C-alpha positions as a printed NumPy array, in Angstrom:
array([[  7.262,  62.618,   6.38 ],
       [ 10.296,  62.366,   4.064],
       [ 13.018,  60.003,   5.273],
       [ 16.628,  61.124,   5.548],
       [ 17.924,  58.032,   3.772],
       [ 16.882,  55.914,   0.816],
       [ 16.095,  52.211,   0.708],
       [ 16.582,  49.656,  -2.064],
       [ 15.384,  46.084,  -2.582],
       [ 14.42 ,  43.519,  -5.163],
       [ 10.663,  43.992,  -5.531],
       [  9.838,  41.227,  -8.001],
       [  9.647,  37.462,  -7.581],
       [ 12.055,  34.623,  -6.971],
       [ 15.232,  34.454,  -9.041],
       [ 16.205,  33.511, -11.666],
       [ 13.482,  35.153, -13.736],
       [ 13.04 ,  36.792, -17.116],
       [ 12.9  ,  40.272, -15.594],
       [ 13.733,  41.538, -12.103],
       [ 12.479,  44.838, -10.671],
       [ 14.752,  46.7  ,  -8.271],
       [ 13.057,  49.532,  -6.408],
       [ 14.596,  52.496,  -4.589],
       [ 12.719,  55.072,  -2.536],
       [ 13.948,  58.231,  -0.84 ],
       [ 15.807,  61.5  ,  -1.449],
       [ 18.803,  59.829,  -3.159],
       [ 16.627,  58.157,  -5.826],
       [ 17.1  ,  60.939,  -8.394],
       [ 20.899,  60.968,  -7.977],
       [ 21.085,  57.177,  -8.255],
       [ 19.098,  57.251, -11.51 ],
       [ 21.226,  60.07 , -12.964],
       [ 24.419,  58.179, -12.093],
       [ 23.468,  54.654, -13.177],
       [ 21.321,  55.561, -16.207],
       [ 23.689,  58.302, -17.402],
       [ 21.177,  61.154, -17.132],
       [ 17.794,  61.902, -15.665],
       [ 14.742,  60.272, -17.262],
       [ 11.317,  61.807, -17.819],
       [  8.979,  61.518, -14.842],
       [  6.634,  58.517, -15.029],
       [  7.93 ,  57.416, -18.464],
       [  9.832,  54.149, -18.952],
       [ 13.189,  54.671, -20.684],
       [ 15.577,  52.073, -22.072],
       [ 19.113,  52.697, -20.841],
       [ 22.463,  51.017, -20.33 ],
       [ 23.199,  50.847, -16.618],
       [ 26.707,  51.683, -15.406],
       [ 28.358,  51.69 , -11.983],
       [ 29.969,  54.931, -10.751],
       [ 33.352,  53.636, -12.022],
       [ 31.925,  53.364, -15.556],
       [ 31.656,  49.564, -15.733],
       [ 28.53 ,  48.187, -17.423],
       [ 26.05 ,  46.507, -15.086],
       [ 23.194,  45.609, -17.463],
       [ 20.698,  47.245, -19.806],
       [ 16.966,  47.597, -19.325],
       [ 14.155,  49.953, -18.401],
       [ 14.222,  52.64 , -15.739],
       [ 11.161,  54.495, -14.44 ],
       [ 11.194,  57.488, -12.101],
       [  8.216,  58.599,  -9.978],
       [  8.655,  62.01 ,  -8.402],
       [  7.218,  62.389,  -4.91 ],
       [  4.664,  62.905,  -3.563],
       [  2.937,  61.213,  -6.526],
       [  4.439,  57.787,  -5.908],
       [  3.619,  54.681,  -3.917],
       [  5.667,  55.759,  -0.897],
       [  5.101,  59.507,  -1.295],
       [  8.868,  59.967,  -1.808],
       [ 10.944,  59.977,  -4.985],
       [ 10.855,  56.38 ,  -6.246],
       [ 12.743,  54.695,  -9.07 ],
       [ 12.552,  51.216, -10.549],
       [ 15.245,  49.439, -12.564],
       [ 13.911,  46.604, -14.743],
       [ 16.902,  44.34 , -15.374],
       [ 17.578,  40.788, -16.514],
       [ 16.539,  38.421, -13.752],
       [ 19.774,  36.537, -13.185],
       [ 21.057,  36.212,  -9.639],
       [ 24.45 ,  37.74 , -10.458],
       [ 22.892,  40.731, -12.263],
       [ 20.509,  41.495,  -9.397],
       [ 23.193,  41.012,  -6.734],
       [ 25.552,  43.442,  -8.502],
       [ 22.823,  46.048,  -9.041],
       [ 21.86 ,  45.913,  -5.371],
       [ 25.495,  46.081,  -4.294],
       [ 26.15 ,  49.167,  -6.438],
       [ 22.966,  51.013,  -5.443],
       [ 23.429,  50.28 ,  -1.731],
       [ 26.976,  51.63 ,  -2.103],
       [ 25.72 ,  55.19 ,  -2.65 ],
       [ 25.879,  57.474,   0.381],
       [ 22.529,  57.562,   2.164],
       [ 21.209,  54.367,   0.545],
       [ 20.711,  51.09 ,   2.432],
       [ 18.926,  47.777,   1.932],
       [ 15.23 ,  47.875,   2.855],
       [ 13.738,  45.952,   5.736],
       [ 10.604,  43.772,   5.243],
       [  7.587,  45.973,   4.534],
       [  9.567,  49.219,   4.658],
       [  8.263,  50.572,   1.337],
       [  4.677,  50.119,   2.49 ],
       [  5.532,  51.505,   5.92 ],
       [  6.763,  54.708,   4.277],
       [  3.587,  54.834,   2.207],
       [  1.573,  54.637,   5.438],
       [  3.646,  57.264,   7.248],
       [  3.297,  59.581,   4.267],
       [ -0.49 ,  59.182,   4.177],
       [ -0.658,  57.199,   0.928],
       [ -2.475,  54.251,   2.568],
       [ -4.092,  53.646,   5.947],
       [ -3.553,  50.607,   8.164],
       [ -6.481,  48.612,   6.781],
       [ -5.306,  49.207,   3.203],
       [ -1.774,  48.286,   4.306],
       [ -2.978,  44.952,   5.686],
       [ -4.937,  44.388,   2.477],
       [ -1.746,  44.86 ,   0.448],
       [ -0.093,  42.139,   2.549],
       [ -3.08 ,  39.874,   1.861],
       [ -2.867,  40.649,  -1.859],
       [  0.823,  39.702,  -1.976],
       [  0.056,  36.425,  -0.153],
       [ -3.178,  35.582,  -2.007],
       [ -3.258,  32.017,  -3.362],
       [ -6.886,  31.692,  -4.477],
       [ -9.31 ,  33.824,  -6.449],
       [-11.466,  34.461,  -3.368],
       [ -8.428,  35.696,  -1.437],
       [ -7.45 ,  37.958,  -4.334],
       [-10.928,  39.498,  -4.638],
       [-11.139,  40.027,  -0.881],
       [ -7.716,  41.699,  -0.733],
       [ -8.36 ,  43.903,  -3.777],
       [-11.66 ,  45.126,  -2.34 ],
       [-10.016,  46.099,   0.948],
       [ -6.957,  47.603,  -0.764],
       [ -9.308,  49.906,  -2.663],
       [-10.521,  51.326,   0.642],
       [-14.09 ,  50.028,   1.02 ],
       [-13.384,  48.587,   4.47 ],
       [-11.599,  51.752,   5.596],
       [-14.465,  53.918,   4.369],
       [-16.948,  51.884,   6.418],
       [-14.947,  52.41 ,   9.63 ],
       [-14.283,  56.077,   8.872],
       [-17.97 ,  56.651,   8.192],
       [-18.871,  55.181,  11.593],
       [-16.211,  57.377,  13.172],
       [-17.558,  60.509,  11.451],
       [-21.042,  59.706,  12.7  ],
       [-19.747,  59.334,  16.255],
       [-17.796,  62.58 ,  16.108],
       [-20.938,  64.35 ,  14.854],
       [-23.052,  62.728,  17.58 ],
       [-20.609,  63.773,  20.265],
       [-20.533,  67.336,  18.898],
       [-24.327,  67.55 ,  18.996],
       [-24.491,  66.247,  22.569],
       [-21.793,  68.648,  23.758],
       [-23.456,  71.534,  21.934],
       [-26.7  ,  70.775,  23.737],
       [-24.809,  70.686,  27.057],
       [-22.832,  73.902,  26.522],
       [-25.275,  76.032,  24.535],
       [-28.7  ,  74.884,  25.617],
       [-29.929,  78.495,  25.756],
       [-28.788,  79.447,  22.246],
       [-31.463,  79.758,  19.569],
       [-29.396,  78.059,  16.816],
       [-28.962,  74.866,  18.822],
       [-31.889,  72.457,  18.274],
       [-34.112,  72.059,  21.291],
       [-33.396,  68.37 ,  21.734],
       [-30.824,  66.588,  19.588],
       [-30.45 ,  63.759,  22.078],
       [-33.269,  61.61 ,  20.716],
       [-31.898,  61.738,  17.159],
       [-28.315,  61.137,  18.298],
       [-29.064,  58.136,  20.491],
       [-31.299,  56.619,  17.818],
       [-28.34 ,  56.729,  15.396],
       [-26.004,  55.301,  18.047],
       [-28.335,  52.348,  18.615],
       [-28.507,  51.77 ,  14.861],
       [-24.712,  51.801,  14.715],
       [-24.487,  49.18 ,  17.451],
       [-26.528,  46.839,  15.282],
       [-24.442,  47.621,  12.189],
       [-21.19 ,  46.88 ,  14.005],
       [-22.564,  43.661,  15.516],
       [-23.631,  42.386,  12.084],
       [-20.261,  43.356,  10.618],
       [-18.338,  41.499,  13.337],
       [-20.377,  38.361,  12.646],
       [-18.785,  38.278,   9.193],
       [-15.315,  37.643,  10.615],
       [-15.749,  33.886,  10.365],
       [-16.367,  34.237,   6.623],
       [-13.214,  36.353,   6.329],
       [-11.242,  33.698,   8.229],
       [-12.433,  31.04 ,   5.795],
       [-11.38 ,  33.182,   2.822],
       [ -7.936,  33.861,   4.266],
       [ -7.146,  30.592,   6.1  ],
       [ -9.38 ,  28.085,   4.347],
       [-12.572,  26.06 ,   4.829],
       [-11.728,  23.243,   7.259],
       [-12.822,  19.726,   6.229],
       [-12.018,  16.745,   8.481],
       [-12.395,  13.121,   7.38 ],
       [-13.574,  10.742,  10.129],
       [-14.359,   7.058,  10.134],
       [-13.491,   3.622,  11.455],
       [-10.22 ,   1.929,  10.451],
       [-10.306,   0.767,   6.807],
       [-13.388,   2.863,   6.053],
       [-11.528,   4.405,   3.108],
       [-10.467,   7.694,   4.685],
       [ -6.905,   7.742,   3.376],
       [ -8.017,   6.524,  -0.034],
       [-10.455,   9.443,  -0.283],
       [ -7.779,  11.803,   1.042],
       [ -5.353,  10.673,  -1.681],
       [ -8.051,  10.95 ,  -4.339],
       [ -8.827,  14.529,  -3.307],
       [ -5.11 ,  15.382,  -3.132],
       [ -4.529,  13.635,  -6.487],
       [ -1.351,  12.077,  -5.097],
       [ -0.26 ,   9.406,  -2.607],
       [ -0.255,  11.734,   0.382],
       [ -1.311,   9.055,   2.88 ],
       [ -0.237,   5.419,   3.218],
       [ -3.076,   3.03 ,   2.381],
       [ -3.003,  -0.59 ,   3.619],
       [ -5.53 ,  -3.163,   4.79 ],
       [ -3.948,  -3.109,   8.253],
       [ -6.096,  -1.145,  10.749],
       [ -4.475,   1.872,  12.389],
       [ -2.084,   2.751,   9.535],
       [ -2.879,   6.466,   9.835],
       [ -1.879,   7.671,  13.289],
       [ -1.311,  11.392,  12.843],
       [ -3.129,  14.231,  11.121],
       [ -2.368,  14.689,   7.435],
       [ -3.459,  17.844,   5.606],
       [ -3.79 ,  18.897,   1.978],
       [ -4.898,  22.279,   0.632],
       [ -7.317,  22.391,  -2.308],
       [ -8.476,  25.258,  -4.514],
       [-12.172,  24.665,  -5.207],
       [-13.697,  27.262,  -7.514],
       [-11.363,  29.92 ,  -6.114],
       [-11.929,  28.929,  -2.478],
       [ -9.132,  27.65 ,  -0.23 ],
       [-10.121,  24.331,   1.366],
       [ -8.022,  22.409,   3.901],
       [ -8.77 ,  18.67 ,   4.077],
       [ -7.427,  16.642,   7.025],
       [ -7.1  ,  12.861,   7.161],
       [ -7.303,  11.364,  10.644],
       [ -6.683,   8.142,  12.517],
       [ -9.421,   5.508,  12.363],
       [-11.807,   5.733,  15.31 ],
       [-12.27 ,   2.531,  17.329],
       [-12.834,   1.496,  20.916],
       [ -9.7  ,  -0.588,  21.686],
       [ -6.691,   1.071,  20.055],
       [ -3.045,   0.653,  20.977],
       [ -1.296,   3.287,  23.093],
       [  0.203,   5.237,  20.175],
       [ -2.905,   4.833,  18.041],
       [ -5.002,   6.217,  20.921],
       [ -3.043,   9.463,  20.74 ],
       [ -3.911,   9.739,  17.046],
       [ -7.583,   9.089,  17.786],
       [ -7.617,  11.813,  20.444],
       [ -6.085,  14.232,  17.952],
       [ -8.697,  13.24 ,  15.388],
       [-11.588,  13.977,  17.751],
       [ -9.985,  17.282,  18.789],
       [ -9.51 ,  18.334,  15.161],
       [-13.095,  17.41 ,  14.372],
       [-14.283,  19.829,  17.046],
       [-12.82 ,  22.799,  15.119],
       [-13.923,  21.758,  11.623],
       [-16.297,  23.595,   9.315],
       [-17.433,  20.285,   7.781],
       [-17.041,  16.629,   8.754],
       [-16.921,  13.855,   6.179],
       [-18.032,  10.825,   8.191],
       [-17.025,   7.767,   6.151],
       [-18.483,   4.291,   6.535],
       [-17.839,   1.062,   4.647],
       [-21.356,   0.362,   3.369],
       [-20.814,  -3.381,   3.195],
       [-19.246,  -3.672,   6.681],
       [-20.257,  -0.598,   8.75 ],
       [-18.471,  -0.081,  12.065],
       [-19.628,   2.281,  14.815],
       [-17.149,   5.047,  15.67 ],
       [-18.737,   6.39 ,  18.839],
       [-19.656,   9.984,  19.561],
       [-18.388,  12.753,  17.334],
       [-18.529,  16.496,  18.104],
       [-22.068,  17.855,  18.027],
       [-23.039,  21.003,  16.212],
       [-20.554,  20.554,  13.348],
       [-22.098,  20.209,   9.854],
       [-21.438,  16.745,   8.454],
       [-21.869,  14.556,   5.413],
       [-22.389,  10.807,   5.799],
       [-20.36 ,   9.232,   3.026],
       [-20.738,   5.569,   2.134],
       [-17.544,   4.059,   0.703],
       [-16.62 ,   1.097,  -1.524],
       [-19.823,   1.357,  -3.555],
       [-18.135,  -0.737,  -6.259],
       [-18.109,  -3.73 ,  -3.859],
       [-21.691,  -3.28 ,  -2.674],
       [-24.12 ,  -6.096,  -3.486],
       [-27.273,  -4.495,  -2.043],
       [-27.747,  -1.176,  -3.899],
       [-30.572,  -0.142,  -1.547],
       [-28.014,   0.57 ,   1.195],
       [-26.862,   3.668,  -0.698],
       [-30.023,   5.499,   0.391],
       [-28.771,   5.596,   3.983],
       [-25.969,   8.024,   3.063],
       [-25.689,  11.578,   1.785],
       [-23.125,  10.493,  -0.799],
       [-21.733,   7.184,  -2.023],
       [-18.225,   6.85 ,  -3.434],
       [-15.638,   4.474,  -4.76 ],
       [-12.036,   5.619,  -4.848],
       [-11.21 ,   2.62 ,  -7.003],
       [-13.321,   3.675, -10.02 ],
       [-13.941,   7.33 ,  -9.109],
       [-17.679,   7.063,  -8.47 ],
       [-19.031,  10.004,  -6.467],
       [-15.71 ,  11.869,  -6.084],
       [-16.848,  14.786,  -8.241],
       [-20.003,  15.019,  -6.138],
       [-17.941,  15.134,  -2.925],
       [-15.818,  17.991,  -4.262],
       [-18.886,  19.845,  -5.524],
       [-20.634,  19.555,  -2.156],
       [-17.548,  20.722,  -0.255],
       [-17.27 ,  23.686,  -2.615],
       [-20.958,  24.513,  -2.199],
       [-20.708,  24.392,   1.609],
       [-17.588,  26.564,   1.61 ],
       [-19.22 ,  29.163,  -0.646],
       [-22.32 ,  29.197,   1.556],
       [-20.168,  29.874,   4.64 ],
       [-18.456,  32.812,   2.945],
       [-21.667,  34.319,   1.596],
       [-21.691,  37.111,  -0.945],
       [-18.26 ,  37.979,  -2.31 ],
       [-19.157,  41.676,  -2.23 ],
       [-19.805,  41.796,   1.514],
       [-17.521,  44.071,   3.532],
       [-15.941,  41.86 ,   6.198],
       [-13.499,  42.502,   9.05 ],
       [-10.226,  41.059,   7.78 ],
       [ -8.134,  40.907,  10.974],
       [ -8.642,  39.773,  14.553],
       [ -7.401,  43.179,  15.742],
       [-10.285,  44.769,  13.796],
       [-12.754,  42.541,  15.595],
       [-11.25 ,  43.276,  19.005],
       [-11.375,  47.045,  18.429],
       [-14.896,  46.822,  16.97 ],
       [-16.069,  44.907,  20.031],
       [-14.558,  47.594,  22.239],
       [-16.337,  50.215,  20.123],
       [-19.63 ,  48.416,  20.576],
       [-19.06 ,  48.123,  24.329],
       [-18.547,  51.89 ,  24.654],
       [-21.592,  52.578,  22.474],
       [-23.765,  50.291,  24.589],
       [-22.601,  52.165,  27.696],
       [-23.292,  55.501,  26.013],
       [-26.762,  54.497,  24.825],
       [-27.819,  53.037,  28.172],
       [-30.448,  55.188,  29.887],
       [-29.083,  54.626,  33.387],
       [-29.392,  58.148,  34.759],
       [-25.844,  59.238,  33.975],
       [-25.356,  62.764,  32.703],
       [-24.827,  63.642,  29.066],
       [-21.184,  64.524,  29.808],
       [-20.312,  60.927,  30.729],
       [-22.25 ,  59.539,  27.794],
       [-20.419,  61.921,  25.438],
       [-17.122,  60.611,  26.819],
       [-18.192,  57.057,  25.938],
       [-18.772,  58.282,  22.366],
       [-15.246,  59.736,  22.307],
       [-13.755,  56.414,  23.426],
       [-15.773,  54.539,  20.773],
       [-14.573,  56.908,  18.019],
       [-11.008,  56.477,  19.275],
       [-11.222,  52.681,  18.827],
       [-12.462,  53.079,  15.255],
       [ -9.608,  55.485,  14.586],
       [ -7.118,  52.91 ,  15.778],
       [ -8.331,  50.402,  13.186],
       [ -7.405,  52.635,  10.238],
       [ -4.403,  54.231,  11.962],
       [ -5.922,  57.651,  12.513],
       [ -4.864,  57.723,  16.175],
       [ -2.108,  56.245,  18.365],
       [ -0.978,  53.117,  16.507],
       [  2.801,  53.335,  16.818],
       [  2.921,  50.255,  19.051],
       [  1.214,  48.144,  16.352],
       [  3.361,  49.117,  13.368],
       [  6.234,  46.664,  13.888],
       [  3.778,  43.767,  14.184],
       [  1.809,  44.758,  11.091],
       [  4.766,  45.404,   8.778],
       [  6.551,  42.224,   9.887],
       [  4.025,  40.364,   7.689],
       [  5.52 ,  41.838,   4.518],
       [  8.316,  40.516,   2.333],
       [ 11.425,  42.552,   1.579],
       [ 10.813,  44.891,  -1.365],
       [  7.169,  45.624,  -0.567]])
């Protein structure tokens, strides 16, 4: 699909910058290059030119690269102008280029949308490109690169090919049972493969939590009684005064969050209100929020002043936790340290490195092997669960005819096709491409 108009946008980072990249895609790209650069440039070769507006006035000087379609990112003719990254330079370049007939400013994600519509990327690879643009940690970058290279798409397409083959074999047995070149009974082999696929999909879906941790972060919540040292630890981990620390109980009343990068993993640490039995009305709201947040955590740091421990009541069960003894520098009886998983002092830094190392180790264990192929979006999981549901119905030996079971296989293959955009995804496109920035 070649669009009738061309689009232009700044495709590099925030201005001002040393260099800015302005990208244009569509049928007017060649004419724009010939006009602004003075003549056409060699395909896929960077050329240094002086850039002029149609009236002859000088805009800037820099590099121009032309990519003839269909061998470009979007599948259309694409050009890039590499100019000085001043705001005025970029604004004038965009104004001039958008002034050509048939050229307009791009909408968010429109370059990638054209790449998808022209078959250059599928939906899973498109979503991976969005993740790559937004990646903040090394784990997020590796995950996005792997999916952008098509490994996730190939897994789903392979399952779909197997289902299409299985359905063809079943229908061949139904329609041509008397023909000599149709195996006597393909059903046993087909249904054995379908059952194997159900297990493969179930195991794959279980990896979604690891993908969520990579993309959104490993959730750590700090709990403890008032003055147990929660905010002091929070500030030490944040390496700044993110929370107010006083000797007055109940200082922290709302949830405070800081994001850490631990060995390439995104970790979100939340400080909470001190837990106690007789709080004030406003403080009670903070305590309720603390207990609610703890229920969704991946790891709880339960802090206790080792010299003056205070009970904090019940905390959510089933959540991994570390018992952390605080104020070790003030402790007179060193034997008390043995009661805790870790002992720290935010005053002299004792044990802080160990806390960070243990959080990092727990986060890495939750994610598992970096090379695992994981479902990267909730919509993938929903469609995979639908696929599994249809496969379970197809594989069930409940006396239904092969025709109905073959139809279940068709519906399962359809759901896999929707993940990669092979079938009927028009209603999802606006949602997916809304994630992108302008110029991508």
